[in-house]
Amino acid sequence: MNRIKTLFQNKKEDILNIYFTAGHPNLNDTATIIRELAHAGTDLIEVGMPYSDPLADGLTIQQSSSVALKNGMHLDLLFTQLKDARQHTDIPLVLMGYFNQVLQYGPEKFIRQCVDSGVDGLILPDLPLFEYERDFKALFEANDICISFLITPLTEDYRIRKVDELTNGFIYMVSSNATTGGKADADQQQIAYFNRIEKMGLNNPRLIGFGISDHASFSNACQYANGAIIGSAFIRNLEKENDLRMGIHRFVSGIRQEVHQ
Amino acid sequence: MISIDEKGYYGKFGGAYIPELLHPCVEELRLNYEKIMTQPDFQEEFHHLLRDYVGRPTPLYFAKRYSEHFKANIYFKREDLCHTGAHKVNNTIGQILVAQRLNKKRIIAETGAGQHGVATATVCALMGIECIVYMGEKDIERQAPNVKRMKMLGAEVRPAMSGSRTLKDATNEAIRDWINNPSDTHYIIGSVVGPHPYPEMVARFQSVISEEMKKQLLEKTGKANPDAIIACVGGGSNAAGAFYHYLNDEDVRLIAVEAAGLGVHSGETAATSAIGTEGVIHGSRTLLMQTQDGQIVEPYSISAGLDYPGIGPLHAHLISSGRAEAISITDKEALDAAFFLSRTEGIIPALESAHAFAAMNHLDYNEGDTIVINLSGRGDKDLAAYTQALD
């Protein structure tokens, strides 16, 4: 069974999903970062496929993507690294990137590589819902690869229902209308949005992302969803730590703190 | 029949490949733009401003000496005589009126050479609306006079520091700004690129060019249709405007001229339709210059306005279906054409437009054909490049 589906079947709360950009800080850090994140107690890992024009991303992820591309990251290498990482861990892995990357690689070949290297799901924020349904849904489902679509505070209810229908795995709930890496203030408006989604009784579990950076914002998000996603804050941490392994453990235990108590 | 379908595709090109974060902004525009731009009060204000502020209709000029040289009847559509010096203002006038009707209080734009930035800053000053123009850090250095013009007009020019720090990155920055400010901001895209409905909306604002052309040709020659229309294409807004009312007139050849830079296969080029492949850029499925992994390749042209790695989806459709013919022109050919035009007709063209004129040397036509060249902008901004070429 798909590891994402297994995870959400067994665990309903405080799910920690951490994003990093493959090829950053160094080209061959991918397997180490995945292994250490898994050891440190992360539940799910989102591996960013670095892209030249990452529209939805703020400065931190843009810069890490530029570094990764300069380091020489490309998709064939990434799949090899993931296959290697998969030897050492059973943690669910999600690939995140932009639709053009999949389109150029060839969707069939891309999905085959996902299966071969133990990838469980995809997030492609600029893939239109109707196009997924028309052209790719059958392919994803036949290979048991999950897909997560995004919703935001401004997504209309009918689209949220459509997202819920097409998503399998988890819904990516964007905390506020902003690119990645900003601040998530738990204001009244945001809480109203979280509650509105809760009341919709969606089929898929939800993870909150964008602006989650520390223990406080993580545990707050966990009150309103099954867990949360941290990206930019983790990347900034990787950049300042000298020891990759120690840095990852320190970061994850800092996020977890009292949530486990 | 060439037209856009309900999902925003011209054939297989177009659509809206955007993150959900951008969906409300684009959807608001998609649901309203057509309604707004066909309202009588909008049409009245738009045409009034085009006439009294922009200076339309622009002349269709019969170029006698140029025609003698090429043994054809050659007309120039004088978009260089528009206020601000190029066709770009046709679109910014249209979009600022749409923005006002959507109650937007803040305008953002991207610019490469600075012409669209200046045209946007101009209409924002005219309407008293806040204006922020994103411009690649490299382009800010290369195009200093236009940066000063924008500032004088009251706009804030923000450097795009990411990626290659040129037009494509300025576009990314503008899109990110819009994601972060969805309710009060309108994004005035400068070309027939971006997610649906932008390519069609911008083409319709620019279509005033071919609308006038038809009337003017009929008056001057007794025939509304020329044998060919030539226009340069970066994203392709002046070409879209010059072709628009002729798209379904199969007797008119449409010639799209791209910038070959140092040569189509030199690795330093912006000839998108020649070396590009199908993919997604700035929210639109079209032809673009990219690696096998789908990373967008940085283009090169001496002309900052043609220095774009994609092409509008309408043009991708016209070229790949064979309705339009693509010609690529190198930096050197464009410079030569600019000097030749200056000295035969007394008109210094923009470097972008000079590419369209250079295409005359490659075009296969019959003696006596009627040909319209869209003179999209004037060359004042390019004096530094021209002076350098003289030395």
XYZ file of C-alpha atoms in Angstrom:
652
model
C 0.000 0.000 0.000
C 1.095 3.567 -0.665
C 3.125 4.832 2.300
C 1.268 8.165 2.458
C -2.063 6.374 2.796
C -0.597 4.073 5.467
C 0.752 7.027 7.423
C -2.574 8.841 7.526
C -4.373 5.638 8.422
C -2.151 5.111 11.457
C -1.602 8.676 12.576
C -4.220 11.392 12.743
C -2.480 14.308 14.417
C 0.757 16.243 14.831
C 2.049 14.993 11.504
C 5.285 16.749 10.632
C 6.074 17.132 6.936
C 9.408 18.713 6.094
C 10.370 20.113 2.694
C 13.860 20.499 1.336
C 15.220 21.329 -2.102
C 17.106 18.438 -3.667
C 20.700 19.350 -4.494
C 20.929 22.026 -1.789
C 23.130 22.828 0.073
C 25.240 20.209 -1.755
C 24.456 18.102 -4.797
C 24.658 14.770 -3.020
C 22.997 15.602 0.320
C 19.616 14.156 -0.708
C 19.939 10.659 0.796
C 21.565 11.972 3.997
C 18.892 14.591 4.562
C 16.114 12.050 4.017
C 17.710 9.497 6.353
C 18.349 12.001 9.141
C 14.904 13.590 8.850
C 13.377 10.127 9.188
C 15.554 9.276 12.215
C 14.794 12.589 13.861
C 11.051 11.881 13.839
C 9.672 13.500 10.726
C 6.548 11.740 9.439
C 6.644 12.720 5.790
C 9.248 14.310 3.525
C 8.633 16.598 0.596
C 11.540 16.638 -1.838
C 11.665 19.771 -3.958
C 12.700 19.344 -7.588
C 14.638 22.574 -8.136
C 13.145 24.720 -10.891
C 14.426 27.759 -12.744
C 11.142 29.664 -12.345
C 9.394 28.631 -9.113
C 6.349 30.945 -9.246
C 4.723 29.998 -5.954
C 7.896 30.211 -3.909
C 9.403 32.965 -1.821
C 13.028 34.003 -1.728
C 14.408 31.152 0.411
C 13.176 28.353 -1.841
C 14.050 30.341 -4.992
C 17.614 30.718 -3.802
C 17.960 27.106 -2.701
C 16.650 26.086 -6.145
C 19.219 28.262 -7.915
C 21.990 26.766 -5.797
C 20.768 23.230 -6.490
C 20.645 23.835 -10.254
C 24.093 25.403 -10.195
C 25.291 22.351 -8.270
C 24.115 20.292 -11.245
C 20.888 18.749 -9.966
C 18.703 17.146 -12.620
C 15.849 14.666 -12.548
C 17.705 11.487 -13.543
C 20.231 12.104 -10.782
C 17.475 12.890 -8.288
C 15.688 9.596 -9.011
C 18.976 7.731 -8.501
C 19.500 9.492 -5.157
C 15.947 8.698 -4.083
C 16.382 5.041 -4.965
C 19.462 5.040 -2.753
C 17.645 6.799 0.106
C 14.792 4.307 -0.187
C 17.166 1.473 0.770
C 17.414 2.920 4.281
C 13.964 4.185 5.188
C 10.261 3.572 4.772
C 9.225 7.182 5.327
C 6.665 8.459 2.775
C 8.278 10.630 0.105
C 6.511 13.314 -1.902
C 8.061 15.086 -4.875
C 7.215 18.737 -5.290
C 7.903 20.750 -8.413
C 6.347 22.463 -11.392
C 4.243 20.910 -14.129
C 6.686 21.770 -16.913
C 9.299 19.502 -15.336
C 6.971 16.510 -15.540
C 5.757 17.484 -19.003
C 9.282 17.643 -20.433
C 10.482 14.494 -18.715
C 7.442 12.687 -20.088
C 4.577 11.951 -17.670
C 4.655 8.158 -18.208
C 8.407 7.955 -17.740
C 8.194 10.274 -14.742
C 5.601 8.127 -12.992
C 7.549 4.964 -13.782
C 10.635 6.533 -12.183
C 8.566 7.493 -9.123
C 7.462 3.887 -8.729
C 11.002 2.560 -9.231
C 12.580 4.954 -6.750
C 9.939 4.637 -4.046
C 8.229 8.010 -4.395
C 4.699 7.958 -2.981
C 3.157 11.211 -4.093
C 3.423 14.407 -6.100
C 2.627 18.069 -5.595
C 2.510 20.161 -8.773
C 1.006 23.515 -7.796
C 0.528 24.787 -11.354
C -1.161 21.677 -12.780
C -4.804 22.635 -13.452
C -7.402 20.375 -11.831
C -9.276 19.719 -15.059
C -6.109 18.790 -16.897
C -5.075 16.351 -14.166
C -8.484 14.751 -14.300
C -8.536 14.563 -18.099
C -4.946 13.563 -18.848
C -3.198 12.157 -15.778
C -5.574 10.786 -13.148
C -5.744 7.304 -14.657
C -1.955 7.138 -14.944
C -1.400 8.204 -11.311
C -4.026 5.843 -9.951
C -2.858 2.843 -11.962
C 0.595 3.291 -10.395
C -0.682 4.096 -6.887
C 1.004 7.496 -6.861
C -0.847 10.044 -4.695
C -1.412 13.647 -5.682
C -2.030 16.595 -3.378
C -3.706 19.775 -4.549
C -3.565 23.108 -2.750
C -6.371 25.158 -1.250
C -6.066 28.721 0.068
C -8.259 31.049 2.158
C -9.685 32.357 -1.123
C -10.492 28.984 -2.733
C -14.243 28.763 -3.304
C -16.172 25.863 -1.733
C -16.991 24.197 -5.051
C -13.268 24.076 -5.888
C -12.428 22.696 -2.447
C -14.934 19.890 -3.108
C -13.269 19.235 -6.468
C -9.812 19.233 -4.834
C -11.099 16.771 -2.236
C -12.487 14.547 -4.979
C -9.242 14.499 -6.978
C -6.724 14.428 -4.116
C -5.612 11.184 -2.600
C -3.149 11.342 0.240
C -3.592 14.753 1.807
C -4.846 18.221 0.957
C -2.223 20.941 1.121
C -3.873 23.772 2.998
C -2.068 27.050 2.375
C -2.255 29.107 5.558
C -2.614 32.526 3.972
C -2.469 34.179 0.597
C 1.261 34.529 0.234
C 4.236 32.881 -1.388
C 6.232 30.394 0.711
C 8.483 31.535 3.516
C 6.389 34.337 4.974
C 4.918 34.593 8.458
C 1.760 32.772 9.483
C -0.016 34.914 12.048
C -2.855 33.034 13.643
C -5.300 35.888 13.291
C -9.070 35.670 13.544
C -9.505 35.499 9.792
C -7.162 32.581 9.528
C -8.835 30.702 12.355
C -12.193 31.274 10.668
C -10.749 29.789 7.484
C -9.346 26.760 9.337
C -12.708 26.215 11.048
C -14.646 26.614 7.816
C -12.568 23.874 6.192
C -12.896 21.639 9.267
C -16.694 21.916 9.054
C -16.733 20.900 5.403
C -16.050 17.310 6.479
C -13.611 16.553 3.676
C -12.580 12.989 2.861
C -8.842 13.691 2.789
C -6.607 14.543 5.732
C -5.151 18.062 5.676
C -1.723 19.493 6.280
C -1.217 23.220 6.741
C 1.729 24.818 4.995
C 3.315 28.188 4.127
C 4.659 30.284 7.000
C 5.108 27.432 9.498
C 8.564 27.983 10.938
C 8.868 26.969 14.591
C 7.335 25.050 17.447
C 4.664 27.654 18.126
C 3.384 27.934 14.563
C 3.600 24.150 14.119
C 1.599 23.294 17.207
C -0.936 25.998 16.403
C -1.438 24.581 12.915
C -1.808 21.088 14.368
C -4.895 22.260 16.293
C -6.702 22.841 13.011
C -5.421 20.052 10.784
C -3.730 16.663 10.883
C -0.340 18.289 10.813
C 1.788 20.878 9.108
C 4.483 21.404 6.513
C 7.738 23.266 7.097
C 9.935 24.325 4.182
C 11.723 27.663 4.147
C 12.585 27.608 7.873
C 14.219 24.191 7.477
C 16.201 25.362 4.444
C 17.449 28.439 6.302
C 18.497 26.121 9.122
C 20.423 23.853 6.725
C 22.276 26.896 5.454
C 23.467 27.989 8.859
C 24.363 24.591 10.376
C 27.839 23.234 9.753
C 26.986 19.668 10.689
C 24.129 18.444 8.502
C 23.148 15.589 10.788
C 23.264 17.507 14.063
C 21.482 20.448 12.494
C 18.599 18.309 11.262
C 18.135 16.641 14.651
C 18.271 19.934 16.495
C 15.708 21.447 14.093
C 13.206 18.590 14.287
C 13.389 18.267 18.075
C 12.960 22.027 18.324
C 9.754 21.797 16.308
C 8.398 18.782 18.198
C 9.055 19.967 21.789
C 5.853 19.780 23.791
C 3.692 18.475 20.974
C 4.911 15.024 21.961
C 4.348 15.491 25.670
C -11.233 29.843 -37.999
C -8.734 31.103 -35.445
C -10.242 31.874 -32.076
C -9.819 31.154 -28.420
C -11.842 28.386 -26.744
C -13.650 28.662 -23.433
C -10.699 27.352 -21.410
C -8.386 29.873 -23.029
C -6.631 27.763 -25.667
C -5.663 28.617 -29.224
C -5.484 25.078 -30.583
C -3.296 23.317 -28.020
C -1.600 26.487 -26.744
C -2.681 28.760 -23.899
C -4.653 27.831 -20.795
C -3.904 28.844 -17.216
C -1.132 26.894 -15.467
C -1.126 28.771 -12.209
C -0.771 27.942 -8.535
C -4.058 27.905 -6.616
C -2.795 31.046 -4.848
C -3.158 32.984 -8.066
C -6.476 31.466 -9.026
C -8.755 34.091 -7.394
C -6.907 36.972 -9.105
C -6.959 35.428 -12.548
C -10.512 34.119 -12.152
C -11.840 37.561 -11.189
C -10.301 38.958 -14.352
C -11.468 36.071 -16.532
C -15.056 36.403 -15.371
C -15.136 40.178 -15.843
C -12.791 41.363 -18.580
C -15.053 40.640 -21.510
C -18.103 42.162 -19.867
C -16.119 45.255 -18.887
C -14.405 45.862 -22.196
C -17.581 45.578 -24.235
C -19.549 48.058 -22.099
C -20.406 51.274 -23.973
C -18.915 53.577 -21.288
C -15.669 51.598 -21.354
C -15.470 51.694 -25.138
C -16.155 55.410 -25.121
C -13.461 56.198 -22.553
C -10.961 53.816 -24.189
C -11.400 55.312 -27.652
C -11.425 58.852 -26.326
C -8.069 58.279 -24.585
C -6.616 56.500 -27.603
C -7.551 59.479 -29.762
C -6.768 62.476 -27.562
C -4.075 61.108 -25.262
C -2.251 58.470 -27.297
C -2.708 60.222 -30.638
C -4.614 57.582 -32.586
C -5.269 56.680 -35.277
C -1.578 56.379 -36.036
C -0.763 57.044 -39.706
C -0.368 54.322 -42.294
C 2.526 55.759 -44.250
C 3.394 54.816 -47.832
C 7.183 54.607 -47.829
C 8.116 55.683 -51.348
C 11.905 55.336 -51.279
C 11.732 52.128 -49.289
C 9.162 50.733 -51.756
C 11.337 51.636 -54.754
C 14.285 49.860 -53.198
C 12.367 46.650 -52.548
C 10.147 46.875 -55.661
C 6.973 46.505 -53.619
C 4.304 48.797 -52.202
C 5.415 49.113 -48.627
C 3.423 50.828 -45.900
C 4.557 51.487 -42.332
C 2.019 51.417 -39.526
C 3.372 54.242 -37.384
C 2.993 52.914 -33.815
C 6.230 54.755 -33.082
C 4.153 57.927 -33.073
C 2.045 56.791 -30.104
C 2.467 58.717 -26.857
C 5.433 57.171 -24.934
C 6.953 56.050 -28.240
C 5.550 52.577 -28.828
C 2.393 50.492 -29.181
C 2.638 49.339 -25.538
C 0.383 52.167 -24.346
C -2.653 50.803 -26.267
C -2.717 47.902 -23.819
C -1.928 49.843 -20.645
C -4.760 52.306 -21.347
C -7.137 49.370 -21.773
C -5.964 47.547 -18.661
C -5.972 50.574 -16.371
C -9.620 51.127 -17.299
C -10.358 47.469 -16.497
C -8.471 47.804 -13.177
C -10.515 50.864 -12.209
C -13.742 49.013 -12.918
C -12.549 46.140 -10.706
C -11.887 48.707 -7.934
C -8.166 47.993 -7.821
C -6.054 50.551 -5.970
C -2.593 49.350 -6.843
C -0.957 48.449 -10.163
C 2.011 46.159 -10.725
C 3.839 45.475 -13.966
C 6.956 43.776 -15.314
C 9.286 45.322 -17.813
C 12.351 44.327 -19.807
C 13.545 47.254 -21.914
C 11.376 49.558 -19.860
C 8.875 50.468 -22.609
C 5.972 48.652 -20.982
C 7.091 49.971 -17.590
C 7.001 53.518 -18.907
C 3.607 52.937 -20.562
C 2.252 51.553 -17.273
C 3.753 54.348 -15.158
C 2.206 56.817 -17.615
C -1.368 55.537 -17.295
C -1.022 55.216 -13.517
C 0.046 58.856 -13.340
C -2.876 59.746 -15.587
C -5.340 58.002 -13.262
C -3.589 58.766 -9.965
C -3.025 55.103 -9.047
C -0.016 53.649 -7.205
C 2.386 51.913 -9.587
C 5.127 49.353 -8.908
C 7.241 48.114 -11.796
C 9.394 45.005 -11.462
C 12.515 45.073 -13.566
C 15.462 42.686 -13.636
C 18.486 44.047 -11.820
C 20.524 43.605 -15.028
C 17.961 45.469 -17.131
C 17.918 48.348 -14.646
C 21.593 48.807 -15.415
C 21.163 48.364 -19.193
C 18.123 50.630 -19.586
C 18.869 53.517 -17.243
C 16.969 56.234 -19.205
C 13.666 54.349 -18.992
C 14.201 53.743 -15.268
C 14.495 57.505 -14.848
C 11.359 58.095 -16.912
C 9.370 55.683 -14.744
C 10.587 57.370 -11.573
C 9.758 60.812 -12.952
C 6.249 59.538 -13.647
C 5.957 58.568 -9.987
C 6.365 54.798 -10.249
C 8.429 52.688 -7.889
C 10.913 50.488 -9.751
C 11.707 47.292 -7.843
C 14.699 45.220 -8.900
C 14.103 41.512 -9.566
C 17.126 39.840 -8.032
C 16.277 36.188 -8.640
C 17.366 33.852 -11.443
C 18.925 35.627 -14.400
C 17.755 39.057 -13.167
C 16.064 39.946 -16.496
C 12.535 40.076 -17.967
C 11.447 36.533 -17.110
C 12.452 37.053 -13.482
C 10.733 40.432 -13.339
C 7.596 38.600 -14.531
C 8.023 35.975 -11.788
C 8.400 38.741 -9.188
C 5.280 40.537 -10.400
C 3.305 37.276 -10.218
C 4.582 36.697 -6.657
C 3.553 40.231 -5.699
C 0.060 39.499 -7.019
C -0.113 36.268 -4.988
C 0.705 38.307 -1.891
C -1.766 41.111 -2.713
C -4.754 39.444 -4.319
C -7.560 41.809 -3.406
C -6.405 45.373 -4.100
C -3.910 44.850 -6.945
C -4.169 44.486 -10.710
C -1.257 43.118 -12.694
C -0.838 44.839 -16.071
C 0.987 42.255 -18.185
C 2.763 43.907 -21.100
C 2.454 41.274 -23.779
C 0.197 38.524 -25.131
C 1.657 36.088 -22.590
C 0.646 34.778 -19.169
C -2.373 32.762 -18.065
C -5.748 33.075 -19.803
C -7.336 35.661 -20.168
C -4.219 37.827 -20.567
C -3.104 36.758 -24.063
C -6.570 37.358 -25.502
C -7.264 40.539 -23.527
C -3.959 42.150 -24.501
C -4.425 41.080 -28.150
C -7.839 42.710 -28.194
C -6.516 45.991 -26.806
C -3.736 45.934 -29.380
C -6.129 44.938 -32.175
C -6.832 48.628 -32.706
C -3.677 48.492 -34.862
C -5.151 46.153 -37.495
C -8.593 47.693 -37.177
C -7.132 51.023 -38.319
C -4.895 49.318 -40.867
C -7.890 47.798 -42.658
C -9.669 51.131 -42.973
C -6.538 53.015 -43.969
C -5.505 50.490 -46.612
C -8.972 50.502 -48.096
C -8.884 54.302 -48.350
C -5.397 54.393 -49.829
C -5.440 51.378 -52.136
C -9.054 50.393 -52.562
C -8.271 47.054 -50.905
C -8.447 46.398 -47.174
C -6.112 43.402 -47.320
C -2.387 43.627 -48.048
C -0.405 40.670 -49.370
C 1.641 40.472 -46.173
C 1.983 42.004 -42.709
C 5.347 41.938 -40.976
C 5.804 42.420 -37.236
C 8.459 41.547 -34.683
C 7.669 39.059 -31.902
C 9.132 38.856 -28.411
C 6.054 37.922 -26.419
C 4.222 39.231 -29.458
C 1.855 42.047 -28.513
C 2.462 44.362 -31.477
C 2.281 41.413 -33.871
C -0.943 40.186 -32.253
C -2.411 43.661 -32.725
C -1.230 43.940 -36.330
C -2.491 40.438 -37.238
C -5.712 40.353 -35.224
C -8.306 41.491 -37.762
C -6.566 39.529 -40.512
C -6.292 36.203 -38.667
C -9.079 34.629 -40.683
C -8.255 36.382 -43.972
C -6.194 33.598 -45.497
C -5.123 35.792 -48.427
C -2.973 37.890 -46.052
C 0.404 36.420 -45.145
C 1.360 36.967 -41.508
C 5.109 37.268 -40.930
C 6.342 36.924 -37.344
C 9.927 38.088 -36.927
C 11.961 36.762 -34.032
C 15.325 37.850 -32.686
C 18.098 35.406 -33.583
C 20.626 37.252 -31.426
C 24.073 36.074 -32.517
C 22.478 33.345 -34.673
C 19.657 30.830 -34.268
C 22.004 28.011 -33.271
C 24.665 30.109 -31.540
C 23.351 29.477 -28.024
C 22.830 33.255 -27.791
C 19.386 33.696 -29.286
C 15.750 34.522 -28.618
C 14.356 32.747 -31.698
C 11.793 30.845 -29.660
C 9.764 29.275 -32.459
C 12.943 28.072 -34.196
C 14.585 26.317 -31.262
C 11.842 26.233 -28.635
C 9.686 23.282 -27.684
C 6.220 22.959 -26.218
C 5.995 23.616 -22.492
C 4.712 25.929 -19.797
C 6.026 29.407 -19.008
C 4.383 32.148 -16.953
C 1.126 30.240 -16.719
C 0.705 29.467 -20.384
C 1.288 26.399 -22.539
C 3.297 27.574 -25.497
C 6.654 27.307 -27.248
C 9.647 28.157 -25.093
C 13.388 27.755 -24.866
C 14.120 25.067 -22.295
C 16.395 22.208 -21.345
C 15.355 18.552 -21.562
C 14.503 18.784 -17.859
C 12.129 21.695 -18.496
C 14.384 24.370 -16.982
C 13.826 27.658 -18.774
C 16.837 28.820 -20.775
C 17.921 32.441 -20.681
C 17.522 34.073 -24.102
C 19.744 36.651 -25.734
C 19.036 39.496 -28.129
C 20.501 42.973 -28.562
C 16.911 44.139 -28.285
C 15.740 43.948 -24.666
C 12.109 43.919 -25.821
C 12.608 40.683 -27.779
C 14.831 39.093 -25.131
C 12.166 36.652 -23.867
C 12.403 32.820 -23.738
C 8.739 32.259 -24.638
C 6.209 33.454 -27.186
C 2.510 34.240 -26.779
C 0.269 31.165 -27.203
C -1.574 32.775 -30.126
C 1.703 33.035 -32.037
C 2.720 29.502 -31.061
C -0.557 28.371 -32.609
C -0.263 30.554 -35.720
C 3.290 29.434 -36.412
C 2.872 25.734 -35.683
C -0.345 25.543 -37.697
C 1.356 27.260 -40.640
C -0.939 30.298 -40.591
C 1.999 32.582 -39.785
C 5.543 32.349 -41.142
C 8.455 32.875 -38.759
C 11.670 34.603 -39.804
C 14.666 35.058 -37.477
C 16.907 38.106 -37.678
C 20.332 38.500 -36.067
C 21.540 41.507 -34.072
C 23.718 42.555 -36.997
C 20.881 42.364 -39.544
C 18.619 44.385 -37.248
C 21.255 47.084 -36.799
C 21.824 47.281 -40.564
C 18.073 47.531 -41.160
C 17.804 50.341 -38.605
C 20.492 52.359 -40.376
C 19.001 51.678 -43.799
C 15.544 52.792 -42.656
C 16.945 55.894 -40.971
C 18.719 56.938 -44.159
C 16.025 56.093 -46.717
C 12.974 57.328 -44.843
C 14.293 59.533 -42.030
C 12.841 57.295 -39.329
C 14.963 55.848 -36.509
C 13.141 52.685 -35.383
C 13.301 50.873 -32.081
C 15.681 47.914 -32.201
C 12.664 45.603 -31.836
C 10.963 47.100 -34.900
C 14.259 47.047 -36.822
C 14.009 43.231 -36.771
C 10.707 43.471 -38.705
C 12.327 45.715 -41.316
C 15.293 43.369 -41.713
C 12.856 40.598 -42.624
C 12.294 42.284 -46.018
C 15.654 40.858 -47.071
C 14.482 37.297 -46.325
C 10.877 37.480 -47.430
C 9.893 35.753 -50.621
C 7.391 38.125 -52.308
C 6.257 39.169 -55.773
C 7.191 42.497 -57.304
C 4.415 44.997 -56.665
C 3.018 43.212 -53.583
C 1.437 45.367 -50.926
C 3.247 44.854 -47.618
C 2.603 46.476 -44.244
C 5.449 46.626 -41.735
C 4.412 47.367 -38.178
C 6.755 50.083 -36.941
C 6.096 49.277 -33.300
C 8.342 51.828 -31.614
C 10.760 54.678 -32.065
C 14.483 54.349 -31.565
C 15.400 57.090 -29.083
C 15.827 54.522 -26.309
C 18.319 52.577 -28.456
C 20.667 55.409 -29.312
C 23.428 53.948 -27.159
C 23.346 50.665 -29.112
C 23.166 52.522 -32.431
C 26.017 54.840 -31.509
C 28.129 51.870 -30.502
C 27.420 50.241 -33.872
C 28.486 53.421 -35.686
C 31.914 53.430 -34.008
